[in-house]
CSV table of N, CA and C in Angstrom, one decimal:
chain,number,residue,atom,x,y,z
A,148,UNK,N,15.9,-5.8,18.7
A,148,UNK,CA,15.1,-6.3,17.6
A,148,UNK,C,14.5,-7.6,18.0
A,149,UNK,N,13.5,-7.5,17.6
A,149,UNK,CA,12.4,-9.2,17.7
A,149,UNK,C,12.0,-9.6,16.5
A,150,UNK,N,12.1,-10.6,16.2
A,150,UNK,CA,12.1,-11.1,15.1
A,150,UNK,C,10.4,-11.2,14.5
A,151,UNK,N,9.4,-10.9,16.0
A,151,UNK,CA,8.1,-10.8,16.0
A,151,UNK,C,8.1,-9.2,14.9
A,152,UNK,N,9.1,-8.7,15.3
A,152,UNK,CA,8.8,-7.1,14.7
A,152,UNK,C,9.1,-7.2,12.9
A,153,UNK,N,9.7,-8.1,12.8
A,153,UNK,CA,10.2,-8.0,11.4
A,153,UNK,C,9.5,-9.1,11.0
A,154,UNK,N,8.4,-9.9,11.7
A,154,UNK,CA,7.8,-10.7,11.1
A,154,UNK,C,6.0,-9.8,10.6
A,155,UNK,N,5.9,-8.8,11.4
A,155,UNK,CA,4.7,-8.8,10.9
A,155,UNK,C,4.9,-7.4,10.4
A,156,UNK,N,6.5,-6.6,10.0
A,156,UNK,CA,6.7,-5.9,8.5
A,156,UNK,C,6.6,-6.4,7.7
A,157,UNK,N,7.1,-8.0,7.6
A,157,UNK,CA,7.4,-8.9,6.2
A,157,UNK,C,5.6,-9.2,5.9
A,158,UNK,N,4.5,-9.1,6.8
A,158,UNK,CA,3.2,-9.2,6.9
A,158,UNK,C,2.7,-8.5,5.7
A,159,UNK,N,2.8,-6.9,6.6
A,159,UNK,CA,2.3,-5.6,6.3
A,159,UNK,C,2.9,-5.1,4.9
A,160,UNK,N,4.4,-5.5,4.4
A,160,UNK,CA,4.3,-5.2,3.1
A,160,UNK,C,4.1,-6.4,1.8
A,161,UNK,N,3.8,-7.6,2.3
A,161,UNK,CA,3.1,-9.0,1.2
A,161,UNK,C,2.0,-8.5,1.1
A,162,UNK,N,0.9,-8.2,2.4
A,162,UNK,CA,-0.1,-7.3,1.9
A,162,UNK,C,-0.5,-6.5,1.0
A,163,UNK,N,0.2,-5.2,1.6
A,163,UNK,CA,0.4,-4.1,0.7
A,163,UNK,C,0.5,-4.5,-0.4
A,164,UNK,N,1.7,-5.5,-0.8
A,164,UNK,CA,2.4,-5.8,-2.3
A,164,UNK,C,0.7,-6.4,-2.7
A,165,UNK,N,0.0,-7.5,-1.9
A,165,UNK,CA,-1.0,-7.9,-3.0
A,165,UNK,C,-2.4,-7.2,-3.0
A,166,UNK,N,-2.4,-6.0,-2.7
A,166,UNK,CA,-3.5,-5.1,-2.5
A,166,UNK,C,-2.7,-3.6,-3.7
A,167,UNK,N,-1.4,-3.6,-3.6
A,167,UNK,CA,-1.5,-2.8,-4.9
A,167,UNK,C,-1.4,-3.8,-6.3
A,168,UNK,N,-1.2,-4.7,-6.4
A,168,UNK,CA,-1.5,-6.0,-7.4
A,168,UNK,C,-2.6,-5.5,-8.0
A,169,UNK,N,-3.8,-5.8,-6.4
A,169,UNK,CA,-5.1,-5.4,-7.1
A,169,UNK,C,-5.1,-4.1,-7.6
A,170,UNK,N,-5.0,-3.1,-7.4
A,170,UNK,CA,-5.4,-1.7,-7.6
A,170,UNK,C,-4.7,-1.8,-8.9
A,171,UNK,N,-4.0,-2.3,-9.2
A,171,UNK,CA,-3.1,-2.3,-10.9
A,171,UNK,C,-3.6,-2.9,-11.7
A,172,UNK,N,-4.7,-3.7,-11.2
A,172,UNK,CA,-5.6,-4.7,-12.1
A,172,UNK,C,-6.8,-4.4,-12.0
A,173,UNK,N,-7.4,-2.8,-11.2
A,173,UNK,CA,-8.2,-2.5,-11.1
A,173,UNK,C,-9.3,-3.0,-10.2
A,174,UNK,N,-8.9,-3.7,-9.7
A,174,UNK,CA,-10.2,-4.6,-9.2
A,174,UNK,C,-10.2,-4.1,-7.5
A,175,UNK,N,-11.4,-3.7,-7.2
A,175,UNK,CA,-12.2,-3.1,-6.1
A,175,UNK,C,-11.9,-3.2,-4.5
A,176,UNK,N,-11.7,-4.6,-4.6
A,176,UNK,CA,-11.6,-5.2,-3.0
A,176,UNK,C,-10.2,-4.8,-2.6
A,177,UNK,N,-9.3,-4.0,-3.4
A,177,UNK,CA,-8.5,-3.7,-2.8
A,177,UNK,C,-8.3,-2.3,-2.3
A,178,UNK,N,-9.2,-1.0,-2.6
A,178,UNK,CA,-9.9,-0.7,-2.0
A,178,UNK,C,-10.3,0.0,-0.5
A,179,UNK,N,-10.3,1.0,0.1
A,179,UNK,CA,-10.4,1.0,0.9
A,179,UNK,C,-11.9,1.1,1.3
A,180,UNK,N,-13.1,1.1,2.2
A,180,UNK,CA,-14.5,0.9,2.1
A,180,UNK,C,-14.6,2.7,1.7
A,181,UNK,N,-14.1,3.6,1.8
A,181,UNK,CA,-14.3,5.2,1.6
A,181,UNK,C,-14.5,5.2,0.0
A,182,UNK,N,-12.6,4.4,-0.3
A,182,UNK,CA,-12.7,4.7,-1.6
A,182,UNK,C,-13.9,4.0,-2.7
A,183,UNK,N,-13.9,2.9,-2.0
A,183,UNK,CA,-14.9,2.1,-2.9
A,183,UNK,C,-16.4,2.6,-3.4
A,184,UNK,N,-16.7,3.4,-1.7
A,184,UNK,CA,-18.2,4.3,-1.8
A,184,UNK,C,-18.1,5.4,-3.0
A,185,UNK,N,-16.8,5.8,-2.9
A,185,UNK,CA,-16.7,7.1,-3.9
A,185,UNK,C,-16.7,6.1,-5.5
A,186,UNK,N,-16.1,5.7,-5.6
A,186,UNK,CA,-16.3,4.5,-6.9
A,186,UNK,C,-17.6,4.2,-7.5
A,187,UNK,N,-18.3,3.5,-6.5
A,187,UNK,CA,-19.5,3.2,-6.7
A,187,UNK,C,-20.8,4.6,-7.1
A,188,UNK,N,-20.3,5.9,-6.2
A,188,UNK,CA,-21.1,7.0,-6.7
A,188,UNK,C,-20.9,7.6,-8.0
A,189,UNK,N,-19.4,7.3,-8.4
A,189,UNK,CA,-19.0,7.4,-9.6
A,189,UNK,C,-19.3,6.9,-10.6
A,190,UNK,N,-19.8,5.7,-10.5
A,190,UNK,CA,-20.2,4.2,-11.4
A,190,UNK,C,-21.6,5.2,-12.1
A,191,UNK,N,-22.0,4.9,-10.5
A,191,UNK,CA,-23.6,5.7,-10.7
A,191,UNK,C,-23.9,6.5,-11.6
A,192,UNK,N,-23.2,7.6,-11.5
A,192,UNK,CA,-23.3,8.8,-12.4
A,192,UNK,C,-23.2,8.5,-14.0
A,193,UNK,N,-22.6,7.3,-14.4
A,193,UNK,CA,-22.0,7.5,-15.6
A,193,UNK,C,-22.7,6.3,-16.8
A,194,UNK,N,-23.8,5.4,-15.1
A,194,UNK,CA,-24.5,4.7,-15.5
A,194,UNK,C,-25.8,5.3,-15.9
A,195,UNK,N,-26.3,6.3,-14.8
A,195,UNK,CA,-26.9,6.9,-14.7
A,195,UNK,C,-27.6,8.2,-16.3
A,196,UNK,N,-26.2,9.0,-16.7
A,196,UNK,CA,-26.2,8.8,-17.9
A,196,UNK,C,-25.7,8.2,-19.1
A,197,UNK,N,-25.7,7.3,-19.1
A,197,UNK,CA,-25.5,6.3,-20.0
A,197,UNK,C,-27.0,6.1,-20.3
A,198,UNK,N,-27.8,5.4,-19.7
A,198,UNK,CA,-29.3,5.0,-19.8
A,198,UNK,C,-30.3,6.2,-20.3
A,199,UNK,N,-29.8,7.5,-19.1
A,199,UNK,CA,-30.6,8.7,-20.2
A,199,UNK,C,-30.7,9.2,-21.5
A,200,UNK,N,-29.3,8.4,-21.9
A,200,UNK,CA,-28.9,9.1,-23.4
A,200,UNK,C,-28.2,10.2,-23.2
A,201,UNK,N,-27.8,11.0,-22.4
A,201,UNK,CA,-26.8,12.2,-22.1
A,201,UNK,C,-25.8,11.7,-22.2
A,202,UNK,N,-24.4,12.9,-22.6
A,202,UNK,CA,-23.1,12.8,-23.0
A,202,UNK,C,-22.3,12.2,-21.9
A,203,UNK,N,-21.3,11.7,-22.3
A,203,UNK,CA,-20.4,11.0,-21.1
A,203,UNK,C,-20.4,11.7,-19.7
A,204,UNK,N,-19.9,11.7,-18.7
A,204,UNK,CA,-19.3,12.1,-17.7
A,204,UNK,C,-17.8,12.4,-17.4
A,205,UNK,N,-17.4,13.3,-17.8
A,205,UNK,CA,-15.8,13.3,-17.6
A,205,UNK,C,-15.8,13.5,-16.2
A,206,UNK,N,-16.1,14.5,-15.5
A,206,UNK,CA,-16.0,14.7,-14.5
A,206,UNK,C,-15.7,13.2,-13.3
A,207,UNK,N,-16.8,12.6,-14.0
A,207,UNK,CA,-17.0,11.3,-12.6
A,207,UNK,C,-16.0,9.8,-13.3
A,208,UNK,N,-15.5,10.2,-14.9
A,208,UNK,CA,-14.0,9.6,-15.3
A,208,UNK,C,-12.7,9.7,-14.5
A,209,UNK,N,-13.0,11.2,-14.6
A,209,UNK,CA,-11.5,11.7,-14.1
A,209,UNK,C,-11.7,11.1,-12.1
A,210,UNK,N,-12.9,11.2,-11.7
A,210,UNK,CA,-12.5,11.3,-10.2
A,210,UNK,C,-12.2,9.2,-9.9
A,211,UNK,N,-12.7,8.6,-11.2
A,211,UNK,CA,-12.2,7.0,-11.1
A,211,UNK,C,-11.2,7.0,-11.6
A,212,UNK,N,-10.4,7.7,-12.4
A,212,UNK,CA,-9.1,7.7,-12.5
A,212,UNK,C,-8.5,8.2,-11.3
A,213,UNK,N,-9.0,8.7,-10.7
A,213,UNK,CA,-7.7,9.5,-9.6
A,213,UNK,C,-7.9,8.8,-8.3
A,214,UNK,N,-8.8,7.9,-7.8
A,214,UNK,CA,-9.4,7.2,-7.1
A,214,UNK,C,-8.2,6.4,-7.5
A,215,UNK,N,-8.1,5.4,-8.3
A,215,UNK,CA,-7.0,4.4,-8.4
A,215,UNK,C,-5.2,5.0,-8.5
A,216,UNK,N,-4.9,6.1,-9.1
A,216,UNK,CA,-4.1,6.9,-9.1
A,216,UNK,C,-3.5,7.3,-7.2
A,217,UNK,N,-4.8,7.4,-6.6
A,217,UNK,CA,-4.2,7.9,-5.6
A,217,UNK,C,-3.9,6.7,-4.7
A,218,UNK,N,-4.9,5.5,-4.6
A,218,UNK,CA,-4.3,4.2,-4.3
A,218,UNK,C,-2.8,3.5,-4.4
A,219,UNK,N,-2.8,3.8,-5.7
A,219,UNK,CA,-1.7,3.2,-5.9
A,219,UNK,C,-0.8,4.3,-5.3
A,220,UNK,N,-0.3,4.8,-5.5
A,220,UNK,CA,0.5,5.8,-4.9
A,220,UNK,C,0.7,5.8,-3.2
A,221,UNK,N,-0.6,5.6,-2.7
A,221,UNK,CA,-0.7,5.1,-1.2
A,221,UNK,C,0.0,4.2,-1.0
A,222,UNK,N,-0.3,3.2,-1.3
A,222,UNK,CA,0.4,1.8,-1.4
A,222,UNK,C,1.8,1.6,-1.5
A,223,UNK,N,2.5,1.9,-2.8
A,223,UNK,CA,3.4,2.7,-2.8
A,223,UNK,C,4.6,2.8,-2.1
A,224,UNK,N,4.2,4.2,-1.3
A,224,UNK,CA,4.5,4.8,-0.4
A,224,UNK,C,4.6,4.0,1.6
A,225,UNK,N,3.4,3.3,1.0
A,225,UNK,CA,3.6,2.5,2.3
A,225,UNK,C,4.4,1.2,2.6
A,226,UNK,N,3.8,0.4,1.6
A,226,UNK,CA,5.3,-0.2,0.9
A,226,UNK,C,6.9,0.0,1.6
A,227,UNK,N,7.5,1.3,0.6
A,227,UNK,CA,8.3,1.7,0.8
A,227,UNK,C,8.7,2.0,2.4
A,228,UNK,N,7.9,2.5,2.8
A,228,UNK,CA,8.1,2.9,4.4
A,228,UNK,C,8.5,1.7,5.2
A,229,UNK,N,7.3,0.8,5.2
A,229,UNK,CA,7.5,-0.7,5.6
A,229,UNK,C,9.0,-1.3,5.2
A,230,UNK,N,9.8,-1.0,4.0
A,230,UNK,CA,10.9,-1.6,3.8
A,230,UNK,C,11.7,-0.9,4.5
A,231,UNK,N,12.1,0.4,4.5
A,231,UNK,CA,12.8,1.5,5.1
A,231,UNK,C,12.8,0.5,7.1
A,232,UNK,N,11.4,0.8,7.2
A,232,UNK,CA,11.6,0.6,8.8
A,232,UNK,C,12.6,-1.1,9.4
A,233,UNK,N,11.7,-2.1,8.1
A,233,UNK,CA,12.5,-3.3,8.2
A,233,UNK,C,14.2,-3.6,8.4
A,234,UNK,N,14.7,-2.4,7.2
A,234,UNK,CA,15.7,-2.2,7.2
A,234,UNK,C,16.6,-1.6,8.3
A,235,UNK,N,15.8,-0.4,8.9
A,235,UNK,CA,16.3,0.0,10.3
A,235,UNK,C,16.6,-1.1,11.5
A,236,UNK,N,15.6,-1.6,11.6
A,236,UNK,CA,15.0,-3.0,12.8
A,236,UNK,C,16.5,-3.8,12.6
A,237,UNK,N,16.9,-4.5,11.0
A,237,UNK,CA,18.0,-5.5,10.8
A,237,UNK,C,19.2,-4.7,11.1
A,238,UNK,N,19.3,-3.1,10.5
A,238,UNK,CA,20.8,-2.6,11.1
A,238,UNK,C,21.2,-2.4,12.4
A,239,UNK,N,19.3,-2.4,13.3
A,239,UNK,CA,20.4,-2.0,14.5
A,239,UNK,C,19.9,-3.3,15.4
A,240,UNK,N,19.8,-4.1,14.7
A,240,UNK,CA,20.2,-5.3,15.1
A,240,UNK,C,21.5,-5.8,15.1
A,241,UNK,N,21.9,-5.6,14.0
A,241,UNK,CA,23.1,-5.9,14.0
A,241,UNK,C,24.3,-5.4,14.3
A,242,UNK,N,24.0,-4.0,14.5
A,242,UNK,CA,24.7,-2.8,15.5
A,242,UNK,C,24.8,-3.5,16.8
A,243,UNK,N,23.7,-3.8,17.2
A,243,UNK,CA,23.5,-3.9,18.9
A,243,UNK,C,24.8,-6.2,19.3
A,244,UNK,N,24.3,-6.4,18.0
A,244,UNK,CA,25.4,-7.5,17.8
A,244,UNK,C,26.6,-7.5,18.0
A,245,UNK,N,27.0,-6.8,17.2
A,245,UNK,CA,28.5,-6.2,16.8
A,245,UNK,C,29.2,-5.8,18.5
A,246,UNK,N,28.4,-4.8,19.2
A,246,UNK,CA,28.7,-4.1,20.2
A,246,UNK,C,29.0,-5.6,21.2
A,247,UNK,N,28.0,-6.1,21.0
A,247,UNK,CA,27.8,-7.0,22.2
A,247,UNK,C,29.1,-8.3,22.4
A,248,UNK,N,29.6,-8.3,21.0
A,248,UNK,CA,30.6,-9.2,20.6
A,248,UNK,C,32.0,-8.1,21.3
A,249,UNK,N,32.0,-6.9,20.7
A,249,UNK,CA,33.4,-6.0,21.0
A,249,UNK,C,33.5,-6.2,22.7
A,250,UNK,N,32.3,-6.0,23.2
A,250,UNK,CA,32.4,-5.8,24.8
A,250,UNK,C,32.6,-6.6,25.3
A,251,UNK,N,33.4,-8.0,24.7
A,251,UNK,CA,33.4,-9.3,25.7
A,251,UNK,C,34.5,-9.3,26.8
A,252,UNK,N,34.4,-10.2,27.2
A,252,UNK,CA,35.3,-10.7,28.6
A,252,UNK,C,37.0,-10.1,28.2
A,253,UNK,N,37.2,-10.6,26.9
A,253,UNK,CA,38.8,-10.4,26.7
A,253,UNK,C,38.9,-9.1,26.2
């Protein structure tokens, strides 16, 4: 274990943690540049009729609902992974400890 390795998990999930912040608060820049394009064409459509005078858009509702839905859930999950591995990294650190103390001189 290197402490380099558990320093830039403790990185990768502060990140994560304030990138799903944002997506819980809606706000964009958290985001990946794909999903944001799909967002933006979404915007489009609903501005687009809005100004015509035509009926809502569910269709381009539902895909900015699921656009944040599936973010968050990304996140998540990556998150979680990130903790999982950190956790690995510390037990067999301390595995490899343990051994190194049993195998001494006496």
């Amino acid at each position: 274990m290197s402490k380099s390795e558990i320093r830039r998990l403790d990185n990768l999930i502060a990140t994560a943690a304030r990138k799903l912040e944002g997506v819980q608060r809606r706000e964009t820049w958290a985001l990946p540049a794909g999903e944001q394009a799909r967002m933006a064409g979404h915007v489009g459509v609903i501005v687009a009729k809005g100004v015509r005078g035509q009926q809502r858009s569910p269709r381009a509702e539902r895909g900015i609902d699921q656009i944040w839905n599936n973010a968050e859930d990304r996140l998540r999950a990556e998150i979680a992974a990130a903790q999982t591995a950190k956790a690995e990294l510390i037990h067999q650190a301390a595995k490899a400890k343990t051994e190194k103390k049993t195998s001494g001189w006496w």
